PDB file of N, CA and C in Angstrom:
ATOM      1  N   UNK W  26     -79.936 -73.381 -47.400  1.00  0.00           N
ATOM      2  CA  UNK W  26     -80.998 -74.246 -47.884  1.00  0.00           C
ATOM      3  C   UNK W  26     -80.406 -75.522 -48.461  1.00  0.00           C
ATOM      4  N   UNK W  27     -81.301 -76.499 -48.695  1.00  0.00           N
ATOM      5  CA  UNK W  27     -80.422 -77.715 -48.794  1.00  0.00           C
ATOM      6  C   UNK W  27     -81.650 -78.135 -50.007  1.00  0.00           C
ATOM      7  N   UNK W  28     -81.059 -78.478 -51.195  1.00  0.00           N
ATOM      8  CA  UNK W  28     -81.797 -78.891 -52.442  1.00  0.00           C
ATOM      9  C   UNK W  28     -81.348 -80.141 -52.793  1.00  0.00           C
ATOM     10  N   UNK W  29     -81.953 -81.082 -53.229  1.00  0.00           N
ATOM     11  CA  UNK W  29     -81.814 -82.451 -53.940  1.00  0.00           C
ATOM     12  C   UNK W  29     -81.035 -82.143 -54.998  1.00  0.00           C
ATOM     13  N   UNK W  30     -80.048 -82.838 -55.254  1.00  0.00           N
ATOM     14  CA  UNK W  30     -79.454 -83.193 -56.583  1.00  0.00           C
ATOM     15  C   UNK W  30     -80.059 -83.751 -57.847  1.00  0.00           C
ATOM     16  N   UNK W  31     -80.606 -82.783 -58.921  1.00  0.00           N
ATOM     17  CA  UNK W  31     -81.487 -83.780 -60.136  1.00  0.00           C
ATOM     18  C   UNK W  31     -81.094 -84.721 -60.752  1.00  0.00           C
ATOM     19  N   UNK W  32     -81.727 -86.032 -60.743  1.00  0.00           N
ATOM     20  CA  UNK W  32     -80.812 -86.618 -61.406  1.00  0.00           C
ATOM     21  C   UNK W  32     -81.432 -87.244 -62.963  1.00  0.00           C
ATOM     22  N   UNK W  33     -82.578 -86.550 -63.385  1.00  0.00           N
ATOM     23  CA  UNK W  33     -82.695 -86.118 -64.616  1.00  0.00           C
ATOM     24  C   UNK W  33     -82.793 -84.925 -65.115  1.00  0.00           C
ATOM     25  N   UNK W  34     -82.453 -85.103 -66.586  1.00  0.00           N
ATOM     26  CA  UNK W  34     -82.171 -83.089 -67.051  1.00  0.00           C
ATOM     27  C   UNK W  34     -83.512 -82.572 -67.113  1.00  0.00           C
ATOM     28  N   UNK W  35     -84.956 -83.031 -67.297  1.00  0.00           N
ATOM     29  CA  UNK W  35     -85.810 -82.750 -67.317  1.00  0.00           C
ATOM     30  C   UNK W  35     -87.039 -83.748 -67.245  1.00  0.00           C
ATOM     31  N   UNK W  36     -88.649 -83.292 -66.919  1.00  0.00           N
ATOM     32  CA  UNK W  36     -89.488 -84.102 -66.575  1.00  0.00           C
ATOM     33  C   UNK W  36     -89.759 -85.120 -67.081  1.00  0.00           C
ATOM     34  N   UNK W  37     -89.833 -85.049 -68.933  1.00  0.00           N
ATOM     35  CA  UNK W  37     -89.748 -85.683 -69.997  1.00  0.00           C
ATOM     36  C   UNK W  37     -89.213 -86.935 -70.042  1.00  0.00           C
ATOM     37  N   UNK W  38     -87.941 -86.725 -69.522  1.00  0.00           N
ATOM     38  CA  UNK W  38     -86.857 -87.723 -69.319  1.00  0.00           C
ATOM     39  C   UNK W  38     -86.996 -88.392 -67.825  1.00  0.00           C
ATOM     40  N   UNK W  39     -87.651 -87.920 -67.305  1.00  0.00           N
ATOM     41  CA  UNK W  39     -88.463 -88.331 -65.637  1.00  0.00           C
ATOM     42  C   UNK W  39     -89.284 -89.739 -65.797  1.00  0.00           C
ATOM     43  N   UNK W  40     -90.089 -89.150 -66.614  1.00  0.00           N
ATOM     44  CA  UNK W  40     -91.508 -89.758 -66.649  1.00  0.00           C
ATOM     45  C   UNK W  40     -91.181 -91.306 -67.245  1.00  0.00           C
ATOM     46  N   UNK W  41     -90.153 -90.866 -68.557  1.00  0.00           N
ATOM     47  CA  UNK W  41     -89.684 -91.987 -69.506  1.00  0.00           C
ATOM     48  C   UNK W  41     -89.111 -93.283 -68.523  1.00  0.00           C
ATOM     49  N   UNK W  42     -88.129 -92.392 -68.128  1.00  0.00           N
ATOM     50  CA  UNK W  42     -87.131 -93.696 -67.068  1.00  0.00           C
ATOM     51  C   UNK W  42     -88.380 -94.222 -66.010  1.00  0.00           C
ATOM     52  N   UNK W  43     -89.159 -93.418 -65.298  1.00  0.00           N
ATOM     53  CA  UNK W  43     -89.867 -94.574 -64.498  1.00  0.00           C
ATOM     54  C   UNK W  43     -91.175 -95.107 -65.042  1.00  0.00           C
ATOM     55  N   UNK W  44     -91.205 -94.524 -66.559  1.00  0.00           N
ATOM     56  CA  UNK W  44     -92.759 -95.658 -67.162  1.00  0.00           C
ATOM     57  C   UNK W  44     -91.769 -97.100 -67.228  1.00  0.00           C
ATOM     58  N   UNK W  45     -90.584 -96.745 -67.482  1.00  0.00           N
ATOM     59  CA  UNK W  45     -89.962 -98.206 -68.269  1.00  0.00           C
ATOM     60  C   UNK W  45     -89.071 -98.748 -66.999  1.00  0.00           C
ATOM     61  N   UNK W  46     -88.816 -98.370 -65.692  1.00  0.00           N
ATOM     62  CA  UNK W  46     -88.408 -98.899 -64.479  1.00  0.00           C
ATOM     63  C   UNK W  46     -88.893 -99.239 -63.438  1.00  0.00           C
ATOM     64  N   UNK W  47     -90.611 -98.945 -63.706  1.00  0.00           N
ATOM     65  CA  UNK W  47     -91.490 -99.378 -62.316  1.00  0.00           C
ATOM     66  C   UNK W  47     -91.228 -99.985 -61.676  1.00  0.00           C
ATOM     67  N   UNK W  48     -90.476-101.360 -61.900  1.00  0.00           N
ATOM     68  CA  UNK W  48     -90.189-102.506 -61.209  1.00  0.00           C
ATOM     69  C   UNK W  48     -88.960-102.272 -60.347  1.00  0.00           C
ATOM     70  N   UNK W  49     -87.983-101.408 -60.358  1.00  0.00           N
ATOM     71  CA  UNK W  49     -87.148-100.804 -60.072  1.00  0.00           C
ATOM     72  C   UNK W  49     -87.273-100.107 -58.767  1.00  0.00           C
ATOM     73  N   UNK W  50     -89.070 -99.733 -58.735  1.00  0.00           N
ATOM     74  CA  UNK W  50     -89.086 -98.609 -57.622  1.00  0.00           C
ATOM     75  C   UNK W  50     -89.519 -99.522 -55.997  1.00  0.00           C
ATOM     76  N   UNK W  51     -88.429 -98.710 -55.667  1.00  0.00           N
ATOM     77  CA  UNK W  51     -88.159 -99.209 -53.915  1.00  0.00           C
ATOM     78  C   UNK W  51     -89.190 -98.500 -53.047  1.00  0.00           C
ATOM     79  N   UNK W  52     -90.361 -98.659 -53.585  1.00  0.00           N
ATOM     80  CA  UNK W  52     -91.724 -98.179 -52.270  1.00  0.00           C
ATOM     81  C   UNK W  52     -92.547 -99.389 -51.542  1.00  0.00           C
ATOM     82  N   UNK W  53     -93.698 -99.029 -51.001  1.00  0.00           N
ATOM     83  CA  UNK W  53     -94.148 -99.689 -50.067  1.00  0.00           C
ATOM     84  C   UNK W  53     -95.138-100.163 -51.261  1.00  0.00           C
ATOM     85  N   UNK W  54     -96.321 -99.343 -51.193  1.00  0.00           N
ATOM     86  CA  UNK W  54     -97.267 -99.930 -52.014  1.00  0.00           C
ATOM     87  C   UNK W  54     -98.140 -99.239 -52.991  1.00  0.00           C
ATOM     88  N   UNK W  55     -97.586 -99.979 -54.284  1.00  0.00           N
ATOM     89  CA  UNK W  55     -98.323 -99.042 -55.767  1.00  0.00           C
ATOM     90  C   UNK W  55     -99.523 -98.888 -55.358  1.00  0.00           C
ATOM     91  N   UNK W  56    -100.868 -97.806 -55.228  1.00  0.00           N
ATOM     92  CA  UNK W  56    -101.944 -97.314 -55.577  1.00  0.00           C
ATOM     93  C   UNK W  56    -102.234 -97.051 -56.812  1.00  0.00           C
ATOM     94  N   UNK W  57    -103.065 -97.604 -57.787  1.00  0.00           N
ATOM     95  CA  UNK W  57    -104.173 -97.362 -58.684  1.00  0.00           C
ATOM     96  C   UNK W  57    -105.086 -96.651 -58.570  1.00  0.00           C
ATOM     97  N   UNK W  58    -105.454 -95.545 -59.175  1.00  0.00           N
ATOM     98  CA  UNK W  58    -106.494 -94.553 -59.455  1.00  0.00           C
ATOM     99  C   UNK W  58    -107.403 -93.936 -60.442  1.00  0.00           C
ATOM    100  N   UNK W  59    -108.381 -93.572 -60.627  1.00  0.00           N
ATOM    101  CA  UNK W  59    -108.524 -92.964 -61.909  1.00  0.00           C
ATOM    102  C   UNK W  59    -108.687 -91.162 -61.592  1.00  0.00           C
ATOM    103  N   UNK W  60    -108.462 -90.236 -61.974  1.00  0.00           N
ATOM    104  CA  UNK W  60    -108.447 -89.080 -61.913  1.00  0.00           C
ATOM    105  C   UNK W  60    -109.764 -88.913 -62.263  1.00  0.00           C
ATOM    106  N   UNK W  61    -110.477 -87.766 -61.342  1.00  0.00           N
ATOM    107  CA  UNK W  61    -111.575 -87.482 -61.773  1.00  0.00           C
ATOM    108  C   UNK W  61    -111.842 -86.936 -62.892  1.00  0.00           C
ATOM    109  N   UNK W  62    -111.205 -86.028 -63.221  1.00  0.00           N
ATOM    110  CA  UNK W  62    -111.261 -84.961 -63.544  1.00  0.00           C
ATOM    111  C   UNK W  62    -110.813 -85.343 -65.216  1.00  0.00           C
ATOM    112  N   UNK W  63    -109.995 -85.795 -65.836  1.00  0.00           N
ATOM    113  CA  UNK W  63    -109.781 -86.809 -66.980  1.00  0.00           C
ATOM    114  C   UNK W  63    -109.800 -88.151 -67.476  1.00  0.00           C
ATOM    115  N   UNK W  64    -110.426 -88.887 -66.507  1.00  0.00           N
ATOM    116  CA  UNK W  64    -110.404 -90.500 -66.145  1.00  0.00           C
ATOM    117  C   UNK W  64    -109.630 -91.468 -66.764  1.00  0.00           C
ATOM    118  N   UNK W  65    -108.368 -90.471 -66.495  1.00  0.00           N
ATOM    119  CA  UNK W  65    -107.139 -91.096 -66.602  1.00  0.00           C
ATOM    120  C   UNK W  65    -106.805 -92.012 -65.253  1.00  0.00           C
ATOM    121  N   UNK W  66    -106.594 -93.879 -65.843  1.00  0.00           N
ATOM    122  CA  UNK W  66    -105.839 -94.188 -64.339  1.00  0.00           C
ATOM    123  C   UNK W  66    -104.017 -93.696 -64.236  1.00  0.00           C
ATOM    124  N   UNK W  67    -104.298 -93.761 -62.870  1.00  0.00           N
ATOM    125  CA  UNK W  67    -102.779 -93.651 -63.110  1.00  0.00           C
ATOM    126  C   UNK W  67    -102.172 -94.262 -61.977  1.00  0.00           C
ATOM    127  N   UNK W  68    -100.919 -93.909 -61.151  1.00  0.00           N
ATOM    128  CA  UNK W  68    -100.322 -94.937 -60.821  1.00  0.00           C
ATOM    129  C   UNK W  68     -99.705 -94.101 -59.363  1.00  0.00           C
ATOM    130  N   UNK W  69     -99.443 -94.348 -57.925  1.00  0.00           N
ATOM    131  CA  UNK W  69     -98.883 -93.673 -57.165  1.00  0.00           C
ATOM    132  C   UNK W  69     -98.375 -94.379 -55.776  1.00  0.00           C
ATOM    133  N   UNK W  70     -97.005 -94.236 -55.649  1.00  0.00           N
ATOM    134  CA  UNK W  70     -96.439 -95.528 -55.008  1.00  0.00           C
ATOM    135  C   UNK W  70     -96.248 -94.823 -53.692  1.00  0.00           C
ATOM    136  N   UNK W  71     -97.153 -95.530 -52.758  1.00  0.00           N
ATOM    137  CA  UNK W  71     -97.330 -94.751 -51.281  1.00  0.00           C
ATOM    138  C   UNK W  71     -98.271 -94.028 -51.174  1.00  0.00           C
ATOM    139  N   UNK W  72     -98.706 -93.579 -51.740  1.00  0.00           N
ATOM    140  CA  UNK W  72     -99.825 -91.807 -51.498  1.00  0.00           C
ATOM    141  C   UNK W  72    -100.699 -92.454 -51.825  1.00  0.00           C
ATOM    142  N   UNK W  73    -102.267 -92.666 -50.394  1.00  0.00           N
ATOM    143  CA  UNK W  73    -103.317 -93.271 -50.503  1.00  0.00           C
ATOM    144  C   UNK W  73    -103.863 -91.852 -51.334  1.00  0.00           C
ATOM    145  N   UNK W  74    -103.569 -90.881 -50.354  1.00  0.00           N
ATOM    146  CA  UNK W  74    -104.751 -89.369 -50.793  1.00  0.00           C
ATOM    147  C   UNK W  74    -104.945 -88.722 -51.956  1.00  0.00           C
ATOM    148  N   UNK W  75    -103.643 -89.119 -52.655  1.00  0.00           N
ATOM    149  CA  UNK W  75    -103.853 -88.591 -53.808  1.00  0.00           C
ATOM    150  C   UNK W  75    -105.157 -89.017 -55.025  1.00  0.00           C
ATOM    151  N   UNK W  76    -105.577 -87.804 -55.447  1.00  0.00           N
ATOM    152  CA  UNK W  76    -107.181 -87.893 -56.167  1.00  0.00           C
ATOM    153  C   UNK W  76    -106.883 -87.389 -57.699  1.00  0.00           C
ATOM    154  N   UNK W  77    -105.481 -86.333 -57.807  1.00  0.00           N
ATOM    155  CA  UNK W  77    -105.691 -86.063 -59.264  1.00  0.00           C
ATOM    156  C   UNK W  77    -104.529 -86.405 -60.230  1.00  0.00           C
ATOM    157  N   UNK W  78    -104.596 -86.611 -61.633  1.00  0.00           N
ATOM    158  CA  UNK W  78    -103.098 -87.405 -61.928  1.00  0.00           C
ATOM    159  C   UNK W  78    -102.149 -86.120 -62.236  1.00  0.00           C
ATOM    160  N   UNK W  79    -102.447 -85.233 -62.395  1.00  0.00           N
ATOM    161  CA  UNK W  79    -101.381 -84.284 -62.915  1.00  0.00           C
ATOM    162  C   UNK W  79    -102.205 -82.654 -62.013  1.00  0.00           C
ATOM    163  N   UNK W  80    -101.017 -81.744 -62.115  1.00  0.00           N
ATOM    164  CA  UNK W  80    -101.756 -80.624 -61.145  1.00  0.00           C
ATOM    165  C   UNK W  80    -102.489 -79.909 -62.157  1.00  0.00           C
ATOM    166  N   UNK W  81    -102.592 -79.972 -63.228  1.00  0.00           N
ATOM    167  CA  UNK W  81    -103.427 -79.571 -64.787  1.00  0.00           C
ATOM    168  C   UNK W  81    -104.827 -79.934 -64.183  1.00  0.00           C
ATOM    169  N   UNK W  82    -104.855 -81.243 -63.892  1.00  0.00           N
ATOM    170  CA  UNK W  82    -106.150 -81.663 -64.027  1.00  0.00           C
ATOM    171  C   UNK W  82    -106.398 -81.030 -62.263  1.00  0.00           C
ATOM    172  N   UNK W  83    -105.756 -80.919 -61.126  1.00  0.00           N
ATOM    173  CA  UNK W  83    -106.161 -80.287 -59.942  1.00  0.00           C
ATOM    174  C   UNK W  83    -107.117 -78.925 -60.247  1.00  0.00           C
ATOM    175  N   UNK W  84    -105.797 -78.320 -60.859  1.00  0.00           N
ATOM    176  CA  UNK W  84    -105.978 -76.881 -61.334  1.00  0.00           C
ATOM    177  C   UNK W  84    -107.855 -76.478 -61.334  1.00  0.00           C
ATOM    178  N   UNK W  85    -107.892 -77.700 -62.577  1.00  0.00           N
ATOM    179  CA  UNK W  85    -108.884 -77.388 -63.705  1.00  0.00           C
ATOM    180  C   UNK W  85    -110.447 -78.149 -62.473  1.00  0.00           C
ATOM    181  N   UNK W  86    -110.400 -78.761 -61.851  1.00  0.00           N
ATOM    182  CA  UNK W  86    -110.839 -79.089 -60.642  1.00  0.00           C
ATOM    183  C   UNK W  86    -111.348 -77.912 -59.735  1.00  0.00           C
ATOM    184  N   UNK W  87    -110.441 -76.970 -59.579  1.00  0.00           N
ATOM    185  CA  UNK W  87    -111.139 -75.994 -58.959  1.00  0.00           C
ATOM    186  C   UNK W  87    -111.355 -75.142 -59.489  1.00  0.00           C
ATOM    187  N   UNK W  88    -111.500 -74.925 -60.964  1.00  0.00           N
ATOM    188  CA  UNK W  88    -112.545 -73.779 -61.333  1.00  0.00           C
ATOM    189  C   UNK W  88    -113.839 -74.056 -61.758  1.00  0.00           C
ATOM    190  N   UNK W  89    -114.601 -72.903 -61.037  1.00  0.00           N
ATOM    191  CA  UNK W  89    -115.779 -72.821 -60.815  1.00  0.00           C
ATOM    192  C   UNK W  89    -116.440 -72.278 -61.978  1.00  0.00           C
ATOM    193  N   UNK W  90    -117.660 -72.619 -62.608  1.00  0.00           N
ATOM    194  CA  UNK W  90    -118.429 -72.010 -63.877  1.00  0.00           C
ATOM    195  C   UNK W  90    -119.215 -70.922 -63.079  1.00  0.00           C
ATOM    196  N   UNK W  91    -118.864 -69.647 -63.820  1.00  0.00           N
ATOM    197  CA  UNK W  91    -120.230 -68.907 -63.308  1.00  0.00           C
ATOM    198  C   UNK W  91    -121.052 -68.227 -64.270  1.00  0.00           C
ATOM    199  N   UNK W  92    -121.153 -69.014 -65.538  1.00  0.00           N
ATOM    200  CA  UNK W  92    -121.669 -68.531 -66.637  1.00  0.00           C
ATOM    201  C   UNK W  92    -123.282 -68.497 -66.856  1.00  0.00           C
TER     202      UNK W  92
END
């Protein structure tokens, strides 16, 4: 199997380096969104399809009330 090399120690430290390097990132084209589901915008460089900002809020998206 062939795995990527991390090259941060954790997500935390993910998120940090590219809130403060956006300009940095070598993609095609930033997409703007707002998440349905928390109407949070957020931010996604290349990916038209994407609809939710975090898989929390996917998750919480597909559960159904049957109360």
């Amino acid at each position: 199997e062939h795995h990527k090399q991390k090259k941060f120690c954790n997500d935390k430290c993910r998120y940090e380096w590219w809130a403060k390097n956006r300009d940095k990132l070598n993609s095609k084209i930033i997409n703007k969104f707002i998440c349905p589901v928390c109407n949070k915008e957020f931010t996604v460089a290349g990916n038209k399809k994407r609809i939710y900002c975090s898989s929390d809020c996917y998750h919480k998206s597909r559960q159904v009330c049957h109360g």
